[in-house]
Amino acid sequence: MKSSMQDESMNKVAIIGGTGPQGKGLALRLAQAGVSVVLGSRDPAKAQETAKALTELLGDATADISGMSMEDATKAAGDLVILSVPYAGHDATLTTLAPLLLGKVLVDIVVPLAPGNPKAVVMPEAGSVTESAQLLLGDDIPVVGALHNVSAITLNDLSRAINCDILVCGNDLIAKKKVMALIEKMGTKAYNAGLAESARCIEALTPILIRLNISKEVPFSHAGIRICPPDH
């Protein structure tokens, strides 16, 4: 029994900022795929309420979504902690959680959208948010950039498959492979896009997609990036 509980803990994924649109969508997709999820928030009560609402939305008694403070959620996670907070709170959140992230992989999905203008980015001094996180946490905590270009509305619409591929970057290959395996459980394809510096390009794609998706000249919304192999 103890071994089973330990295995369950090792497989649990934390989503810090899990009460926001992106975090909730990821929680639904992962729980639907059989992954145990813990939502982390500055407001533990809100995290618990959100977890209950998402579980009811899935209508699946086996879905395992719980809610805690962001510190307790980080502690409860196995290998992977997903950071899904507004860019303005990115560094402060990581500074708080840094001691609790030792032995884990941080999956940073944050994009540095310009204040008041989601059609532009303001890249940090380090080059990207992913690189900033790695610099802040140090080399002992692997940071993997991923899930920057998928719409929150797409993630939350369980009636449809995720309509894009996911570009994954970071300096630790083993960590990237863990993240790619998790992403592919959600039914989409993940690609190794290189070292952390690749996040400069990947993060900057998001405002371009936002611009296209809100354009009156484009007959669709919530589009993402697809890697298209040759048809021959």
CSV table of C-alpha atoms in Angstrom, one decimal:
chain,number,residue,atom,x,y,z
A,1,MET,CA,0.0,0.0,0.0
A,2,LYS,CA,2.8,2.4,0.9
A,3,SER,CA,4.6,1.7,-2.4
A,4,SER,CA,1.3,2.5,-4.3
A,5,MET,CA,1.0,5.8,-2.5
A,6,GLN,CA,4.6,6.7,-3.3
A,7,ASP,CA,4.1,5.9,-7.0
A,8,GLU,CA,1.0,8.1,-7.1
A,9,SER,CA,2.9,10.9,-5.5
A,10,MET,CA,5.8,10.6,-8.0
A,11,ASN,CA,3.3,10.8,-10.9
A,12,LYS,CA,1.5,13.9,-9.6
A,13,VAL,CA,1.9,17.1,-11.6
A,14,ALA,CA,1.6,20.5,-9.9
A,15,ILE,CA,0.2,23.5,-11.8
A,16,ILE,CA,1.1,26.7,-10.1
A,17,GLY,CA,-1.4,29.3,-11.2
A,18,GLY,CA,-3.8,26.5,-11.8
A,19,THR,CA,-6.9,28.6,-11.1
A,20,GLY,CA,-6.3,30.7,-14.3
A,21,PRO,CA,-7.6,29.8,-17.8
A,22,GLN,CA,-4.4,28.1,-19.0
A,23,GLY,CA,-3.9,26.2,-15.8
A,24,LYS,CA,-7.5,25.0,-15.6
A,25,GLY,CA,-7.3,23.8,-19.3
A,26,LEU,CA,-4.1,21.9,-18.6
A,27,ALA,CA,-5.6,20.4,-15.5
A,28,LEU,CA,-8.6,19.1,-17.4
A,29,ARG,CA,-6.5,17.7,-20.2
A,30,LEU,CA,-4.1,16.0,-17.9
A,31,ALA,CA,-6.7,14.6,-15.6
A,32,GLN,CA,-8.7,13.3,-18.6
A,33,ALA,CA,-5.5,11.5,-19.6
A,34,GLY,CA,-5.2,9.8,-16.2
A,35,VAL,CA,-2.6,12.1,-14.7
A,36,SER,CA,-3.0,13.2,-11.1
A,37,VAL,CA,-3.0,17.0,-10.8
A,38,VAL,CA,-2.6,19.4,-7.9
A,39,LEU,CA,-3.5,23.1,-8.4
A,40,GLY,CA,-1.4,25.6,-6.6
A,41,SER,CA,-2.5,29.1,-5.8
A,42,ARG,CA,-1.8,31.9,-3.4
A,43,ASP,CA,-5.3,31.3,-2.2
A,44,PRO,CA,-5.6,27.6,-1.2
A,45,ALA,CA,-9.4,27.9,-0.8
A,46,LYS,CA,-9.7,29.1,-4.4
A,47,ALA,CA,-7.5,26.2,-5.6
A,48,GLN,CA,-9.7,23.7,-3.8
A,49,GLU,CA,-12.9,25.2,-5.2
A,50,THR,CA,-11.4,25.2,-8.7
A,51,ALA,CA,-10.3,21.6,-8.3
A,52,LYS,CA,-13.8,20.5,-7.2
A,53,ALA,CA,-15.4,22.4,-10.2
A,54,LEU,CA,-13.0,20.8,-12.7
A,55,THR,CA,-13.6,17.4,-11.3
A,56,GLU,CA,-17.4,17.9,-11.6
A,57,LEU,CA,-17.0,19.2,-15.1
A,58,LEU,CA,-15.1,16.0,-16.1
A,59,GLY,CA,-17.9,13.9,-14.6
A,60,ASP,CA,-15.4,11.2,-13.9
A,61,ALA,CA,-15.1,9.8,-10.4
A,62,THR,CA,-11.6,8.6,-11.1
A,63,ALA,CA,-10.3,12.1,-12.0
A,64,ASP,CA,-7.7,13.2,-9.5
A,65,ILE,CA,-7.6,17.0,-9.2
A,66,SER,CA,-6.8,18.6,-5.9
A,67,GLY,CA,-6.1,22.2,-4.7
A,68,MET,CA,-3.5,23.6,-2.3
A,69,SER,CA,-1.4,26.6,-1.6
A,70,MET,CA,1.3,27.0,-4.2
A,71,GLU,CA,4.0,25.9,-1.7
A,72,ASP,CA,2.1,22.7,-0.7
A,73,ALA,CA,1.3,21.9,-4.3
A,74,THR,CA,5.0,22.2,-5.2
A,75,LYS,CA,5.9,19.9,-2.4
A,76,ALA,CA,3.2,17.4,-3.4
A,77,ALA,CA,4.4,17.2,-7.0
A,78,GLY,CA,6.5,14.3,-8.3
A,79,ASP,CA,8.9,15.3,-11.0
A,80,LEU,CA,7.1,18.0,-12.7
A,81,VAL,CA,5.9,21.5,-11.7
A,82,ILE,CA,4.1,23.6,-14.3
A,83,LEU,CA,4.3,27.4,-13.9
A,84,SER,CA,1.2,29.2,-15.3
A,85,VAL,CA,1.1,32.6,-13.7
A,86,PRO,CA,0.9,36.1,-15.2
A,87,TYR,CA,4.3,37.3,-16.4
A,88,ALA,CA,4.2,40.2,-13.8
A,89,GLY,CA,4.3,37.6,-11.0
A,90,HIS,CA,6.7,35.2,-12.6
A,91,ASP,CA,10.0,36.0,-10.8
A,92,ALA,CA,8.4,36.6,-7.4
A,93,THR,CA,6.6,33.3,-7.6
A,94,LEU,CA,9.8,31.4,-8.5
A,95,THR,CA,11.8,33.2,-5.8
A,96,THR,CA,9.3,31.9,-3.3
A,97,LEU,CA,9.2,28.3,-4.6
A,98,ALA,CA,12.9,27.9,-5.5
A,99,PRO,CA,13.8,25.9,-2.3
A,100,LEU,CA,10.9,23.6,-2.9
A,101,LEU,CA,11.8,22.9,-6.6
A,102,LEU,CA,15.1,21.0,-5.9
A,103,GLY,CA,14.8,17.5,-7.3
A,104,LYS,CA,12.0,18.6,-9.7
A,105,VAL,CA,11.7,19.9,-13.2
A,106,LEU,CA,10.0,23.4,-13.7
A,107,VAL,CA,7.9,23.5,-16.9
A,108,ASP,CA,7.6,27.3,-17.6
A,109,ILE,CA,4.7,28.2,-19.9
A,110,VAL,CA,4.8,31.9,-19.2
A,111,VAL,CA,5.0,34.4,-22.1
A,112,PRO,CA,6.2,38.0,-21.6
A,113,LEU,CA,3.3,39.7,-23.2
A,114,ALA,CA,3.5,43.5,-23.2
A,115,PRO,CA,1.4,45.2,-20.5
A,116,GLY,CA,-1.9,46.2,-22.1
A,117,ASN,CA,-1.0,44.8,-25.5
A,118,PRO,CA,-1.2,41.0,-26.0
A,119,LYS,CA,-0.1,41.5,-29.6
A,120,ALA,CA,3.5,42.2,-28.5
A,121,VAL,CA,6.1,40.9,-26.2
A,122,VAL,CA,8.7,42.6,-24.0
A,123,MET,CA,11.5,40.0,-23.7
A,124,PRO,CA,13.4,40.0,-20.4
A,125,GLU,CA,17.1,40.8,-20.2
A,126,ALA,CA,18.0,37.1,-20.1
A,127,GLY,CA,16.5,36.7,-23.6
A,128,SER,CA,13.3,34.8,-22.7
A,129,VAL,CA,11.2,33.9,-19.7
A,130,THR,CA,12.5,30.3,-19.9
A,131,GLU,CA,16.1,31.6,-19.7
A,132,SER,CA,15.2,34.0,-16.9
A,133,ALA,CA,13.7,31.1,-14.9
A,134,GLN,CA,16.8,29.0,-15.4
A,135,LEU,CA,19.1,31.9,-14.3
A,136,LEU,CA,17.0,32.6,-11.2
A,137,LEU,CA,16.8,28.9,-10.2
A,138,GLY,CA,20.3,27.9,-11.0
A,139,ASP,CA,21.6,24.9,-12.8
A,140,ASP,CA,20.5,22.3,-10.2
A,141,ILE,CA,16.8,22.8,-11.2
A,142,PRO,CA,16.1,22.1,-14.8
A,143,VAL,CA,13.8,24.5,-16.6
A,144,VAL,CA,11.8,23.4,-19.7
A,145,GLY,CA,9.9,25.9,-21.8
A,146,ALA,CA,6.7,24.5,-23.3
A,147,LEU,CA,3.0,25.0,-24.1
A,148,HIS,CA,3.5,28.7,-24.9
A,149,ASN,CA,1.5,28.7,-28.2
A,150,VAL,CA,-1.6,26.8,-27.3
A,151,SER,CA,-4.8,28.7,-26.6
A,152,ALA,CA,-6.4,28.5,-23.2
A,153,ILE,CA,-9.8,28.2,-24.9
A,154,THR,CA,-8.6,25.3,-26.9
A,155,LEU,CA,-7.3,23.5,-23.8
A,156,ASN,CA,-10.6,24.0,-22.0
A,157,ASP,CA,-12.8,22.7,-24.9
A,158,LEU,CA,-12.7,19.0,-24.2
A,159,SER,CA,-15.0,18.4,-27.2
A,160,ARG,CA,-12.1,18.9,-29.5
A,161,ALA,CA,-8.6,17.6,-29.7
A,162,ILE,CA,-5.7,20.0,-29.2
A,163,ASN,CA,-5.2,21.6,-32.6
A,164,CYS,CA,-1.5,22.3,-32.5
A,165,ASP,CA,1.9,20.8,-31.9
A,166,ILE,CA,4.0,21.8,-28.9
A,167,LEU,CA,7.6,23.2,-29.1
A,168,VAL,CA,9.7,22.2,-26.1
A,169,CYS,CA,13.1,23.7,-25.2
A,170,GLY,CA,15.6,23.6,-22.4
A,171,ASN,CA,19.2,22.7,-21.5
A,172,ASP,CA,18.5,19.3,-19.9
A,173,LEU,CA,17.6,16.6,-22.4
A,174,ILE,CA,16.3,14.1,-19.8
A,175,ALA,CA,14.0,16.8,-18.4
A,176,LYS,CA,12.7,17.7,-21.9
A,177,LYS,CA,11.9,14.1,-22.6
A,178,LYS,CA,9.9,13.9,-19.4
A,179,VAL,CA,7.9,17.0,-20.4
A,180,MET,CA,7.4,15.8,-23.9
A,181,ALA,CA,6.0,12.5,-22.7
A,182,LEU,CA,3.6,14.3,-20.4
A,183,ILE,CA,2.4,16.6,-23.3
A,184,GLU,CA,1.9,13.6,-25.6
A,185,LYS,CA,-0.5,12.1,-23.0
A,186,MET,CA,-2.8,14.9,-23.9
A,187,GLY,CA,-3.0,13.6,-27.4
A,188,THR,CA,-0.8,16.1,-29.2
A,189,LYS,CA,2.8,16.0,-30.6
A,190,ALA,CA,5.7,17.5,-28.8
A,191,TYR,CA,9.0,18.5,-30.6
A,192,ASN,CA,12.4,19.1,-29.1
A,193,ALA,CA,13.1,22.6,-30.3
A,194,GLY,CA,16.6,22.9,-28.8
A,195,LEU,CA,18.2,24.7,-25.9
A,196,ALA,CA,16.6,27.2,-23.6
A,197,GLU,CA,17.7,30.0,-25.9
A,198,SER,CA,15.1,28.7,-28.5
A,199,ALA,CA,12.4,30.1,-26.2
A,200,ARG,CA,13.3,33.6,-27.5
A,201,CYS,CA,11.6,32.5,-30.8
A,202,ILE,CA,8.9,30.3,-29.3
A,203,GLU,CA,7.6,32.8,-26.8
A,204,ALA,CA,7.6,35.5,-29.4
A,205,LEU,CA,5.3,33.4,-31.6
A,206,THR,CA,2.4,33.8,-29.1
A,207,PRO,CA,1.6,37.5,-29.8
A,208,ILE,CA,1.7,36.7,-33.5
A,209,LEU,CA,-0.9,34.0,-33.1
A,210,ILE,CA,-3.0,36.3,-30.9
A,211,ARG,CA,-2.9,39.0,-33.6
A,212,LEU,CA,-4.0,36.5,-36.2
A,213,ASN,CA,-6.7,35.0,-34.1
A,214,ILE,CA,-8.3,38.3,-33.4
A,215,SER,CA,-8.0,39.7,-36.9
A,216,LYS,CA,-11.2,40.3,-38.8
A,217,GLU,CA,-9.4,39.3,-42.0
A,218,VAL,CA,-8.7,35.8,-40.7
A,219,PRO,CA,-11.6,33.3,-40.8
A,220,PHE,CA,-10.6,31.4,-37.6
A,221,SER,CA,-9.6,31.8,-34.0
A,222,HIS,CA,-7.6,29.9,-31.4
A,223,ALA,CA,-5.1,28.6,-34.0
A,224,GLY,CA,-1.8,27.2,-33.0
A,225,ILE,CA,1.5,26.1,-34.6
A,226,ARG,CA,1.6,22.8,-36.6
A,227,ILE,CA,4.8,21.2,-37.8
A,228,CYS,CA,4.0,19.8,-41.2
A,229,PRO,CA,6.1,17.0,-42.7
A,230,PRO,CA,6.5,16.6,-46.4
A,231,ASP,CA,3.5,14.9,-48.1
A,232,HIS,CA,5.8,12.6,-50.1
